[in-house]
mmCIF file of C-alpha atoms in Angstrom:
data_model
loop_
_atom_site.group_PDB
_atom_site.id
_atom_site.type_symbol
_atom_site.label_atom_id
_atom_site.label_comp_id
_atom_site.label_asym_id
_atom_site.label_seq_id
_atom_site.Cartn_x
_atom_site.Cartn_y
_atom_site.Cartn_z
ATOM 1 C CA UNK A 1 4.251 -31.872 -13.123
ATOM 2 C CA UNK A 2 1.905 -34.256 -15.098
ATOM 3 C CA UNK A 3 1.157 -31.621 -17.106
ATOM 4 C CA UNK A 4 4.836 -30.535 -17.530
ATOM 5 C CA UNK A 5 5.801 -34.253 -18.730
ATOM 6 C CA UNK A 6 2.811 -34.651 -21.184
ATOM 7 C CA UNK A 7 3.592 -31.419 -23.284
ATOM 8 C CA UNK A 8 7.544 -32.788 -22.800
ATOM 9 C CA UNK A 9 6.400 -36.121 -24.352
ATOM 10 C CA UNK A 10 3.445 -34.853 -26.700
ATOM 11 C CA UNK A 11 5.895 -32.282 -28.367
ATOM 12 C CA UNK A 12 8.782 -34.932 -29.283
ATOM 13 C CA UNK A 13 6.424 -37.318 -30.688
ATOM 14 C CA UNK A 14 4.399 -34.483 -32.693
ATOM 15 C CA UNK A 15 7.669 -33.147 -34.043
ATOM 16 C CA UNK A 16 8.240 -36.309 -35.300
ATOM 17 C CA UNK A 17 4.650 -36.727 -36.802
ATOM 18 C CA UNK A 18 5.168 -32.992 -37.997
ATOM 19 C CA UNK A 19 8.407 -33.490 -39.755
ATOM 20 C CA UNK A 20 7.061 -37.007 -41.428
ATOM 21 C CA UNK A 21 3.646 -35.385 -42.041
ATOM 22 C CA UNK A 22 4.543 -32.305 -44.132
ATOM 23 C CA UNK A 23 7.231 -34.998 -45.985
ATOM 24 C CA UNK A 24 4.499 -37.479 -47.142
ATOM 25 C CA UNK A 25 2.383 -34.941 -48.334
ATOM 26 C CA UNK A 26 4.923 -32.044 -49.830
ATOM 27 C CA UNK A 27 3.608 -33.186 -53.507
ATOM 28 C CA UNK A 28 -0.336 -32.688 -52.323
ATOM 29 C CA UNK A 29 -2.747 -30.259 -52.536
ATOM 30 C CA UNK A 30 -3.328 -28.666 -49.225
ATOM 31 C CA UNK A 31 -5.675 -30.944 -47.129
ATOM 32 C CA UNK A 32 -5.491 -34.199 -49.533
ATOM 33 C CA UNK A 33 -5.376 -37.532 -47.891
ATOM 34 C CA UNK A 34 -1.729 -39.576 -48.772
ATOM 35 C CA UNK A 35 -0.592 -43.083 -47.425
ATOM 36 C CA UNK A 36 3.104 -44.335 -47.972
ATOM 37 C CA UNK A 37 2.601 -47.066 -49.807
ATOM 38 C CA UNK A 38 6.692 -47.814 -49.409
ATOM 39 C CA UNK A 39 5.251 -48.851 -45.563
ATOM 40 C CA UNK A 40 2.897 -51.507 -44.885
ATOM 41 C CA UNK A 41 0.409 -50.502 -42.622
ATOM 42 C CA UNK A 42 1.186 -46.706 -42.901
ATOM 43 C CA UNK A 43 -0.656 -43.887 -41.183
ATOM 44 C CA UNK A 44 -2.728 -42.178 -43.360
ATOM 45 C CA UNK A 45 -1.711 -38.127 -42.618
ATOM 46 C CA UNK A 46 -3.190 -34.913 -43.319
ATOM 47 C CA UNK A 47 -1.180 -32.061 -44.206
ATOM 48 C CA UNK A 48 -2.855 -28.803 -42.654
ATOM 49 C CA UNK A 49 -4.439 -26.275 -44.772
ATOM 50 C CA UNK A 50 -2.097 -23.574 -43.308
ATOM 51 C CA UNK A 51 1.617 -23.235 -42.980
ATOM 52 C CA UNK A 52 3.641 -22.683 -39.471
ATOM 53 C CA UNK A 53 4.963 -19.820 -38.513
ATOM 54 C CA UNK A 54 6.591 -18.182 -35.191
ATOM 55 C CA UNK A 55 5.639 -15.170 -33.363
ATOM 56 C CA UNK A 56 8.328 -13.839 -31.703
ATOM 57 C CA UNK A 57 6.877 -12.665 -28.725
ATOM 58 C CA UNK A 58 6.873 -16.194 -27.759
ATOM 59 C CA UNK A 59 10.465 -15.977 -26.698
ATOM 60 C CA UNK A 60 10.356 -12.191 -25.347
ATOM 61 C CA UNK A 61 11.034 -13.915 -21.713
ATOM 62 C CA UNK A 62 14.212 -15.681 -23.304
ATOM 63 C CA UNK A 63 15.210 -12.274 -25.009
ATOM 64 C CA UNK A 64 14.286 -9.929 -22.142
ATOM 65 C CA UNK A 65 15.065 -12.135 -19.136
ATOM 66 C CA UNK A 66 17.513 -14.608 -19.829
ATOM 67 C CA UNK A 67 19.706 -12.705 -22.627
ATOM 68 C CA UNK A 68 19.080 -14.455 -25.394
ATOM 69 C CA UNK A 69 20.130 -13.048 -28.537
ATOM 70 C CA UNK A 70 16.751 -11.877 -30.535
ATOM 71 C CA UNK A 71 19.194 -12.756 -33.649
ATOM 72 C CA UNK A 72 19.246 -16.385 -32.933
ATOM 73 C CA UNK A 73 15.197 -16.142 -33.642
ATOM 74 C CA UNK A 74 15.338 -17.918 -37.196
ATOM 75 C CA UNK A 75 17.659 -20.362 -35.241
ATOM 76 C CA UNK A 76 15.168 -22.049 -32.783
ATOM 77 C CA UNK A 77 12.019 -21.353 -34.966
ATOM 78 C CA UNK A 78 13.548 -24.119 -37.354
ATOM 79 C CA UNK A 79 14.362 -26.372 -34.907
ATOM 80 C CA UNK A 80 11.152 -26.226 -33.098
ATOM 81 C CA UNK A 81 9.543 -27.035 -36.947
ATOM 82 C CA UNK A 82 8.181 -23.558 -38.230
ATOM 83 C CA UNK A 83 8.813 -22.475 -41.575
ATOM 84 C CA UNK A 84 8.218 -18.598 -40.925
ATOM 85 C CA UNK A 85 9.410 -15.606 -38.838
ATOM 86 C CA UNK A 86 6.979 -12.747 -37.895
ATOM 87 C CA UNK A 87 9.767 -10.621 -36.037
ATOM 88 C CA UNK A 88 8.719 -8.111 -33.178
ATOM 89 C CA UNK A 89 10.175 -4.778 -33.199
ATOM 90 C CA UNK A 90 10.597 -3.771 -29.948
ATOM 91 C CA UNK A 91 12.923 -7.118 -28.754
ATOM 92 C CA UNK A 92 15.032 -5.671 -31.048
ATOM 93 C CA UNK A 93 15.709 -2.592 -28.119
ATOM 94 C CA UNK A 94 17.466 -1.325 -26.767
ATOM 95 C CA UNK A 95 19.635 -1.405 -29.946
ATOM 96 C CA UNK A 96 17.337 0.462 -32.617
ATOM 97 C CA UNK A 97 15.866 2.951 -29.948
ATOM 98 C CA UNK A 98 19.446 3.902 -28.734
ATOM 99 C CA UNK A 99 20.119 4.818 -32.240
ATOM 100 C CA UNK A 100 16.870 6.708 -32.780
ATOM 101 C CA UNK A 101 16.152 4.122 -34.988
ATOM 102 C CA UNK A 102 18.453 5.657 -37.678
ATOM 103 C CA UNK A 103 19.131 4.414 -41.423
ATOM 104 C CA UNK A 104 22.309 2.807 -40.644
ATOM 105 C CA UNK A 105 20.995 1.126 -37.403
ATOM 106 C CA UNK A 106 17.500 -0.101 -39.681
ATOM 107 C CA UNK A 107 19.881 -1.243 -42.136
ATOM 108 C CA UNK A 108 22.134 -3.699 -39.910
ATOM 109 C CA UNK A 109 18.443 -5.102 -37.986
ATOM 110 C CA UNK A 110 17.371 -5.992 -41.841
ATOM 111 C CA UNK A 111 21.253 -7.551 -42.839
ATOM 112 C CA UNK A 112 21.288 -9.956 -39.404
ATOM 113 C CA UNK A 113 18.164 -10.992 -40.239
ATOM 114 C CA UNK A 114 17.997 -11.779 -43.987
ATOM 115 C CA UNK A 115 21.291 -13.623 -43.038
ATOM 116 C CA UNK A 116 19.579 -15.387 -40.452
ATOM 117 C CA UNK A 117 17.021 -16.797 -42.167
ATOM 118 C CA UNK A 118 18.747 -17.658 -45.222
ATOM 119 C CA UNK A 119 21.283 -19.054 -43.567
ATOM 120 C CA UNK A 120 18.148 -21.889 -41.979
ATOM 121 C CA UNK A 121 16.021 -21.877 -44.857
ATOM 122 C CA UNK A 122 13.121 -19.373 -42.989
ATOM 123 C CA UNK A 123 10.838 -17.235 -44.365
ATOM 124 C CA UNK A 124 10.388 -13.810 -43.168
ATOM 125 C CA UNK A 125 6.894 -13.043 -43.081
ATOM 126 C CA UNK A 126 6.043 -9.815 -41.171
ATOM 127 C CA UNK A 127 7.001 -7.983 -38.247
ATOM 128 C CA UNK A 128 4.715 -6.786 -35.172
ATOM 129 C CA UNK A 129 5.885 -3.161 -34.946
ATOM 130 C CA UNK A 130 5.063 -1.488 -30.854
ATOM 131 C CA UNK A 131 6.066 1.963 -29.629
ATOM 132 C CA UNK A 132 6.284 3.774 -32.844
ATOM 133 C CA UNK A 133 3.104 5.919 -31.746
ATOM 134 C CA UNK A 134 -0.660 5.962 -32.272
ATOM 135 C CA UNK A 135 -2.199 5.875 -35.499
ATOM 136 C CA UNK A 136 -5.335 6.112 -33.910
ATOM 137 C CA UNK A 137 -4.628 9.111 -31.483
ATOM 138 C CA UNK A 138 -7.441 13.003 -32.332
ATOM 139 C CA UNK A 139 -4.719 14.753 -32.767
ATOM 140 C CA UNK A 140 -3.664 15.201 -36.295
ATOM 141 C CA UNK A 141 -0.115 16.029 -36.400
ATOM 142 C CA UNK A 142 0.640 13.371 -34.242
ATOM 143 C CA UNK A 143 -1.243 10.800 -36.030
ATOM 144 C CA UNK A 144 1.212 12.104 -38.789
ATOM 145 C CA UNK A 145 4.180 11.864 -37.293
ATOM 146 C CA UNK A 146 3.122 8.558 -36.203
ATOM 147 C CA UNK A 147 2.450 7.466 -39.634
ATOM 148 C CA UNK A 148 6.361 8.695 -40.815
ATOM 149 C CA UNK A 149 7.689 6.825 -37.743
ATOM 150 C CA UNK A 150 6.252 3.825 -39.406
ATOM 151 C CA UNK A 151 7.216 4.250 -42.628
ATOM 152 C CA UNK A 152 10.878 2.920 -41.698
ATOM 153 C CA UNK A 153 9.247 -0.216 -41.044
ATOM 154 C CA UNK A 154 7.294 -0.659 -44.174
ATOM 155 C CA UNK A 155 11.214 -0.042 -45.877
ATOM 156 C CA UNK A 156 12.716 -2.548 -43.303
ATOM 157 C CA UNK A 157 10.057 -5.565 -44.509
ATOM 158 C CA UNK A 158 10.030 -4.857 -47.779
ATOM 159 C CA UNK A 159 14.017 -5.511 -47.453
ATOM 160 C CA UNK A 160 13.301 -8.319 -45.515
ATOM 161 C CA UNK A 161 10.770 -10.039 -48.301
ATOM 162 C CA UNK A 162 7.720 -9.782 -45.570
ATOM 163 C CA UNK A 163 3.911 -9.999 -46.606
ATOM 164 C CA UNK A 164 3.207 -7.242 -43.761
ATOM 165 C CA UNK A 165 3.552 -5.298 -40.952
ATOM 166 C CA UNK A 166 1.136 -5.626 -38.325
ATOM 167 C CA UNK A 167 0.146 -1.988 -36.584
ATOM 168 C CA UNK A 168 -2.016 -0.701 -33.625
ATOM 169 C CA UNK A 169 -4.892 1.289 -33.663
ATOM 170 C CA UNK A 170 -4.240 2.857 -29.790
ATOM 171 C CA UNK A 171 -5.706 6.587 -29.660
ATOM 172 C CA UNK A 172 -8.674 7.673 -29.124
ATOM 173 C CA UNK A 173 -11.370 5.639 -26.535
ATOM 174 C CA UNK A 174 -14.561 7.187 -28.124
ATOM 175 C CA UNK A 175 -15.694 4.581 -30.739
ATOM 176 C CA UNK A 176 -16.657 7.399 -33.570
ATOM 177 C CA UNK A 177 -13.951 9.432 -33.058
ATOM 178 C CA UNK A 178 -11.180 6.639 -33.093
ATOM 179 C CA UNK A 179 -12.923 4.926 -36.245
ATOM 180 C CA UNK A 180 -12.588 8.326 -37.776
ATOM 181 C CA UNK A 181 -8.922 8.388 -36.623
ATOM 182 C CA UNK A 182 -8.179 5.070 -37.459
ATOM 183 C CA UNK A 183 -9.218 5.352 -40.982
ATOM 184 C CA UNK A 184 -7.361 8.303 -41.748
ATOM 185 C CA UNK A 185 -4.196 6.677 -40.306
ATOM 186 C CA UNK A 186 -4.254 3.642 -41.961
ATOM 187 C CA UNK A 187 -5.221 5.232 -45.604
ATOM 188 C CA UNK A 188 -2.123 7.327 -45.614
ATOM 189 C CA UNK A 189 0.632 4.738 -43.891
ATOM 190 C CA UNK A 190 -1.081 2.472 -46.477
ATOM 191 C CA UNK A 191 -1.021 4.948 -49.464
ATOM 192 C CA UNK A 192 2.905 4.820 -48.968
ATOM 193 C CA UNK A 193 3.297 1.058 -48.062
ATOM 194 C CA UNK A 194 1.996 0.006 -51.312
ATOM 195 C CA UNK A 195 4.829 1.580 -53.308
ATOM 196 C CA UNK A 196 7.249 -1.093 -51.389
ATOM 197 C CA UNK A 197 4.305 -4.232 -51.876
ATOM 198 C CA UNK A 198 3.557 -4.441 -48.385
ATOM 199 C CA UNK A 199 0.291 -4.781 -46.471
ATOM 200 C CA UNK A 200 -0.658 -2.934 -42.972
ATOM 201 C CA UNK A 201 -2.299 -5.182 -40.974
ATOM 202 C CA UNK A 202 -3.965 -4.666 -37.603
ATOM 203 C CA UNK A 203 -4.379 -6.611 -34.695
ATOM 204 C CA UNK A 204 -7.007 -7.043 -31.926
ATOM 205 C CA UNK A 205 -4.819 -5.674 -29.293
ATOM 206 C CA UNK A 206 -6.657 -4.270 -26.465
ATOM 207 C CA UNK A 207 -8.540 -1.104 -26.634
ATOM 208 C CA UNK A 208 -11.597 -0.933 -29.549
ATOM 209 C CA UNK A 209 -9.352 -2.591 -31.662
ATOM 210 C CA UNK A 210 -10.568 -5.797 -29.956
ATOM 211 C CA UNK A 211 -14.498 -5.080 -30.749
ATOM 212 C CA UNK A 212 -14.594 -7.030 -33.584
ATOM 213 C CA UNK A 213 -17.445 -5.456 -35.268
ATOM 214 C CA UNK A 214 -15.997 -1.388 -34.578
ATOM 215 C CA UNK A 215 -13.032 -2.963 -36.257
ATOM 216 C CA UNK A 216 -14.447 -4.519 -39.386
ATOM 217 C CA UNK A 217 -16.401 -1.073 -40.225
ATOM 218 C CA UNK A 218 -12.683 0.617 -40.132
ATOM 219 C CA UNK A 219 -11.369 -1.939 -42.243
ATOM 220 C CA UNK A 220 -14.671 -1.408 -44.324
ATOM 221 C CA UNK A 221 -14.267 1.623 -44.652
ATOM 222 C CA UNK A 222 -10.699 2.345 -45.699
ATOM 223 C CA UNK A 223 -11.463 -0.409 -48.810
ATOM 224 C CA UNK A 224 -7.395 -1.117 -49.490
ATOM 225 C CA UNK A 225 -6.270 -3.952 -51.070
ATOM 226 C CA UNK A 226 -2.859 -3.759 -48.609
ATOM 227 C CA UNK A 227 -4.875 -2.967 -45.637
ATOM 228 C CA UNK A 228 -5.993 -5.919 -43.634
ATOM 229 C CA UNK A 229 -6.623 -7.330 -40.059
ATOM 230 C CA UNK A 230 -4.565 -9.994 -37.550
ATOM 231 C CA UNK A 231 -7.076 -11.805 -36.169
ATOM 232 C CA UNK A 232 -5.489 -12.801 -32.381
ATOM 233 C CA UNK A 233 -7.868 -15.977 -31.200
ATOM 234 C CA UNK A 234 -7.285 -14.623 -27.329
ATOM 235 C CA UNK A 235 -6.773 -9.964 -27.398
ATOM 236 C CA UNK A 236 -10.235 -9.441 -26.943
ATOM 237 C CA UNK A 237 -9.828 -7.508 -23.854
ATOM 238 C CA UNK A 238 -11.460 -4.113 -24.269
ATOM 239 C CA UNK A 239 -11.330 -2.380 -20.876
ATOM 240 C CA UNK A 240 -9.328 -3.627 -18.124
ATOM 241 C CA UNK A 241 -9.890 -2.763 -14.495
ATOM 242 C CA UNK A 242 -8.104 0.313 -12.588
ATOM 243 C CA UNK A 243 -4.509 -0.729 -11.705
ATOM 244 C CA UNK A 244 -5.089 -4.376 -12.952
ATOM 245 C CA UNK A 245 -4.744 -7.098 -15.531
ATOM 246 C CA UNK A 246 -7.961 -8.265 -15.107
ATOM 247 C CA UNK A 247 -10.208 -7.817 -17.937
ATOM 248 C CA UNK A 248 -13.548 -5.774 -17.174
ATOM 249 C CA UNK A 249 -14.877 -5.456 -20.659
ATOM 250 C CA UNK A 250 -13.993 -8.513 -23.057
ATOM 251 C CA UNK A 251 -15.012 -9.268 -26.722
ATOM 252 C CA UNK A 252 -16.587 -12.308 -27.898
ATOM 253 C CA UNK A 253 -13.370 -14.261 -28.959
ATOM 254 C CA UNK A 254 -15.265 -16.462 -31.238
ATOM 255 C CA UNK A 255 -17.405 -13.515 -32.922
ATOM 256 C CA UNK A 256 -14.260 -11.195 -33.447
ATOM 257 C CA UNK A 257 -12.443 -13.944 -35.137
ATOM 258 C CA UNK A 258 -15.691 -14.542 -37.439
ATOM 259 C CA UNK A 259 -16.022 -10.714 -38.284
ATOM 260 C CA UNK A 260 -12.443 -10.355 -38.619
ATOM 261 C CA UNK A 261 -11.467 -12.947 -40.816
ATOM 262 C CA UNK A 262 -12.920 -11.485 -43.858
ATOM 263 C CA UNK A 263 -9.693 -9.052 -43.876
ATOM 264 C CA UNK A 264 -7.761 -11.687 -42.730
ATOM 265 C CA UNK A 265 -3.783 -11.380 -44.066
ATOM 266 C CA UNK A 266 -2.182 -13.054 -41.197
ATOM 267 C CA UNK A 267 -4.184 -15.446 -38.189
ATOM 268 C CA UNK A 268 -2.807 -15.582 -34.866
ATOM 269 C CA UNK A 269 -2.478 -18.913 -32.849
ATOM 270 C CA UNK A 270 -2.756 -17.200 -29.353
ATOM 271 C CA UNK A 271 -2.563 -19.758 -25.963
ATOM 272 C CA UNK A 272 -1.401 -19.143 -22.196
ATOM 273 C CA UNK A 273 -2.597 -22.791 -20.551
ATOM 274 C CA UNK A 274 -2.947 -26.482 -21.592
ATOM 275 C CA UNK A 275 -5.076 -28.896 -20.058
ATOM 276 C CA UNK A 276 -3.634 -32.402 -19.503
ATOM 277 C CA UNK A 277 -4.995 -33.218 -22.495
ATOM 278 C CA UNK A 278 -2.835 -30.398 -24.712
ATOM 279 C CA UNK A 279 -5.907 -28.399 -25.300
ATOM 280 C CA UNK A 280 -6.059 -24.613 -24.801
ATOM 281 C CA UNK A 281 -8.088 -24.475 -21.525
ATOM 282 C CA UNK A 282 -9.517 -20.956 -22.747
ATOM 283 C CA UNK A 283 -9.898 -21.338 -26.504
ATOM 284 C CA UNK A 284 -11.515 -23.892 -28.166
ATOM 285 C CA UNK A 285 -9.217 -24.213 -31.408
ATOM 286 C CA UNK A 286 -11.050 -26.594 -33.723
ATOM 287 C CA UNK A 287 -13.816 -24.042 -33.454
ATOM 288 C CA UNK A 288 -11.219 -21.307 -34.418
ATOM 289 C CA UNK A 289 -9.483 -23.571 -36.858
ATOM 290 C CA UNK A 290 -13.120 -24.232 -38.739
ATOM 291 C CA UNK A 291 -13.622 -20.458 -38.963
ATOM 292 C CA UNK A 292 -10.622 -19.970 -40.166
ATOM 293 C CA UNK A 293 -10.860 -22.558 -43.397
ATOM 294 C CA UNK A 294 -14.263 -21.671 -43.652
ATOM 295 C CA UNK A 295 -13.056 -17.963 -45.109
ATOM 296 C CA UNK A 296 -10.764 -19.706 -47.037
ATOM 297 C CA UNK A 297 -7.620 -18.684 -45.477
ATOM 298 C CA UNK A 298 -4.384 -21.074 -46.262
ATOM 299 C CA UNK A 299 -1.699 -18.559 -45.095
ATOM 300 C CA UNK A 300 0.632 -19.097 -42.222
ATOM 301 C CA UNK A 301 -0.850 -19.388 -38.836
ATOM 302 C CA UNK A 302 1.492 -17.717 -36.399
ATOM 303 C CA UNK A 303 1.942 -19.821 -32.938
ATOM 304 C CA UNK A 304 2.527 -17.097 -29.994
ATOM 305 C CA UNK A 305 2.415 -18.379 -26.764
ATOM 306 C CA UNK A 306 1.991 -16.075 -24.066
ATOM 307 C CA UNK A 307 1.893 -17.958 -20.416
ATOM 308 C CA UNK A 308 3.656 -18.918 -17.494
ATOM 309 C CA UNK A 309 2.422 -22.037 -16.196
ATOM 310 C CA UNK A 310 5.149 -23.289 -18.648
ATOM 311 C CA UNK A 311 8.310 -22.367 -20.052
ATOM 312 C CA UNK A 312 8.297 -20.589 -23.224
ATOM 313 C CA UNK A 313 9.554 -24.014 -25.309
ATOM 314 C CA UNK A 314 7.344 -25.670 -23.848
ATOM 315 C CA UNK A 315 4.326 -23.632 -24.717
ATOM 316 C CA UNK A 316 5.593 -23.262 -28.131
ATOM 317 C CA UNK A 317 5.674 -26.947 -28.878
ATOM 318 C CA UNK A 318 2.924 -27.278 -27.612
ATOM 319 C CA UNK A 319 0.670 -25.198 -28.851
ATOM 320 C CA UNK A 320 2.188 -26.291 -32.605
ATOM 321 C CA UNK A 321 0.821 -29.797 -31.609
ATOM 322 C CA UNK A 322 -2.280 -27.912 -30.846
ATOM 323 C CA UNK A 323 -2.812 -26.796 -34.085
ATOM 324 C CA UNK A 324 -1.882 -29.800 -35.850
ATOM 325 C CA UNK A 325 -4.228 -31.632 -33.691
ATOM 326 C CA UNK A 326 -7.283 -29.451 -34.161
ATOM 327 C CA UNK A 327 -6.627 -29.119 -38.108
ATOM 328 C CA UNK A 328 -7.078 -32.987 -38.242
ATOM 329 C CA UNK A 329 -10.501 -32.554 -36.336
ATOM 330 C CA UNK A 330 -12.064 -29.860 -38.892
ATOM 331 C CA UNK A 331 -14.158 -30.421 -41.732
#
C-alpha cells in the first residue's frame, strides 16, 4: 500500500513538474539549463533530451478486460502528459480481423484515429503490428505472404503520418537460418515501405530477436536507410522454459540495448515493478538513459508498462516520472 500511495503522490506532483518543465524550456535547445526569472527563487529545470510518447500496450488490460474503447487511446495519453501515440494493432480486434482486415475496415481504423489525435493535439508515431505472420519463418512463400499481409500496415501509417511500423522477426530458431530469413524479409517489406516514407523497425521480442548481437548482424546486413531496430530495455528473453513464463535463456539487457542502439528509430521505456523509491526494481534506467544519449538519439521514448503489482495508470505515471527522473541524473 506504501508503495501504491507513493506512485499516487509521485505521479501528481511530477505531472505538475512535467507540464511546468517542458513550458519553461519550449524555446531551448534540448538539454539546456533555463530559470524563470519572472519567479524569485525558481527551480532551475531540465528539459529531457527525448520526447514522450505512449505505447499502447500499456492499456491492453483496460482495452481487453475492462472494455475500454482502444479509440479513446489519444484521449488518456494527453492527459497522462505524452505527446505521441505508437498504436498496437491487434487491440484493435476483434474489429479488423472480423473483417479480414479489408480496405474499407483499414480505412475507418486510420479515420478514428487521425480524428483522435487531431482532435487532442497527438502525434501518431508508429504502430506495433502482431499476428500478421512471420517474416522470419524457412519457408519462402510464407515469408511472402507474410510480407503482403504487412504491406496494409505500411499504407495504414503512412495515412496516419507515423515514422514506423515496428515488426517481428518470429520464424526460424536456428540462428543462420533465421538471419538468412530475416534479411530477406525485411529487404522486400522494406523495398515497398519506402515508396509510402515509412521505416520497418524491429523489436527485441522474444526468440533471437532478443540476442542483441544476432540482431545487429541482420540489421547489418540488410544496410536500409528505412530499416531499423526498437530497442525494448526489458524483451531479452530468448528461451523460456516448457509450459512456463519463466525465462531459461535471457540476453544481457544492458548489452542488447548498447548493440542495438546504433539502428535505433524508436527506444522503448519497458517496466513491470517500482521500488518505494519509483525506481524500476529490474532495470537500472539512468544506465539505459546514458546509452541512449550517448548514440545520440533525441526521438520519442515510448513508456509501456507491462505489470501487475499496479494498475495500468498507475504504472504509466509512473514510469513517465521514471524517465524524467533518470534523464536529470545523466551526463
Amino acid at each position: 500500500m506504501k508503495r501504491r500511495n507513493f506512485i499516487r503522490n509521485s505521479s501528481q506532483a511530477g505531472l505538475a513538474f512535467s507540464i511546468l518543465g517542458f513550458a519553461a524550456c519550449k524555446e531551448t535547445k534540448k538539454g539546456e539549463k533555463v530559470t524563470d526569472a519572472t519567479s524569485e527563487g525558481a527551480e532551475t529545470v531540465i528539459e529531457p533530451f527525448f520526447k514522450l510518447s505512449l505505447a499502447q500496450w500499456s492499456i491492453h488490460r483496460m482495452i481487453r478486460e475492462d472494455g475500454v474503447d482502444p479509440y479513446t487511446f489519444a484521449e488518456k495519453a494527453k492527459n497522462w502528459g505524452f505527446s505521441g501515440l505508437e498504436y498496437v494493432s491487434q487491440l484493435y480486434n476483434p474489429e479488423l480481423e472480423d473483417a479480414g482486415y479489408s480496405e474499407e475496415a483499414m480505412a475507418a481504423f486510420v479515420e478514428k484515429s487521425n480524428a483522435e489525435a487531431k482532435k487532442h493535439g497527438m502525434e501518431n508515431v508508429l504502430i506495433m503490428i502482431d499476428g500478421q505472420g512471420n517474416l522470419a519463418v524457412s519457408d519462402e512463400k510464407e515469408r511472402n505472404e507474410t510480407v503482403e499481409k504487412h504491406k496494409k500496415w505500411v499504407d495504414a501509417a503512412a495515412a496516419m503520418g507515423c515514422h514506423s511500423i515496428r515488426v517481428n522477426l518470429s520464424g526460424s530458431n536456428d540462428p543462420e537460418e533465421w538471419k538468412k530469413n530475416s534479411i530477406d524479409g525485411l529487404t522486400k517489406l522494406c523495398a515497398y515501405a519506402k515508396g509510402k516514407n515509412i521505416n520497418i523497425l524491429v523489436e527485441n521480442h522474444g526468440g533471437l530477436s532478443s540476442n542483441g548481437a544476432l540482431h545487429a548482424e541482420v540489421m547489418k546486413a540488410v544496410a536500409l536507410d528505412n530499416c531499423g531496430t526498437l530497442p525494448d530495455f526489458g524483451n531479452f528473453c530468448i528461451t523460456r522454459k516448457k509450459d512456463s513464463r519463466e525465462c531459461e535463456v535471457m540476453y544481457d539487457k544492458y548489452e542488447g540495448v548498447k548493440e542495438l542502439m546504433p539502428y535505433a528509430k524508436a527506444v522503448s521505456a519497458k517496466t513491470h515493478d517500482f521500488d518505494a523509491e519509483g525506481n524500476e526494481t529490474e532495470i537500472d534506467y539512468v544506465k539505459m538513459l546514458q546509452m541512449v544519449k550517448d548514440h545520440g538519439y533525441t526521438g520519442f521514448v515510448g513508456v509501456e508498462y507491462e505489470g501487475n503489482e499496479i494498475g495500468e495508470e498507475d504504472g504509466i505515471i509512473a514510469t513517465r516520472e521514471l524517465l524524467l527522473k533518470a534523464s536529470k541524473e545523466i551526463s
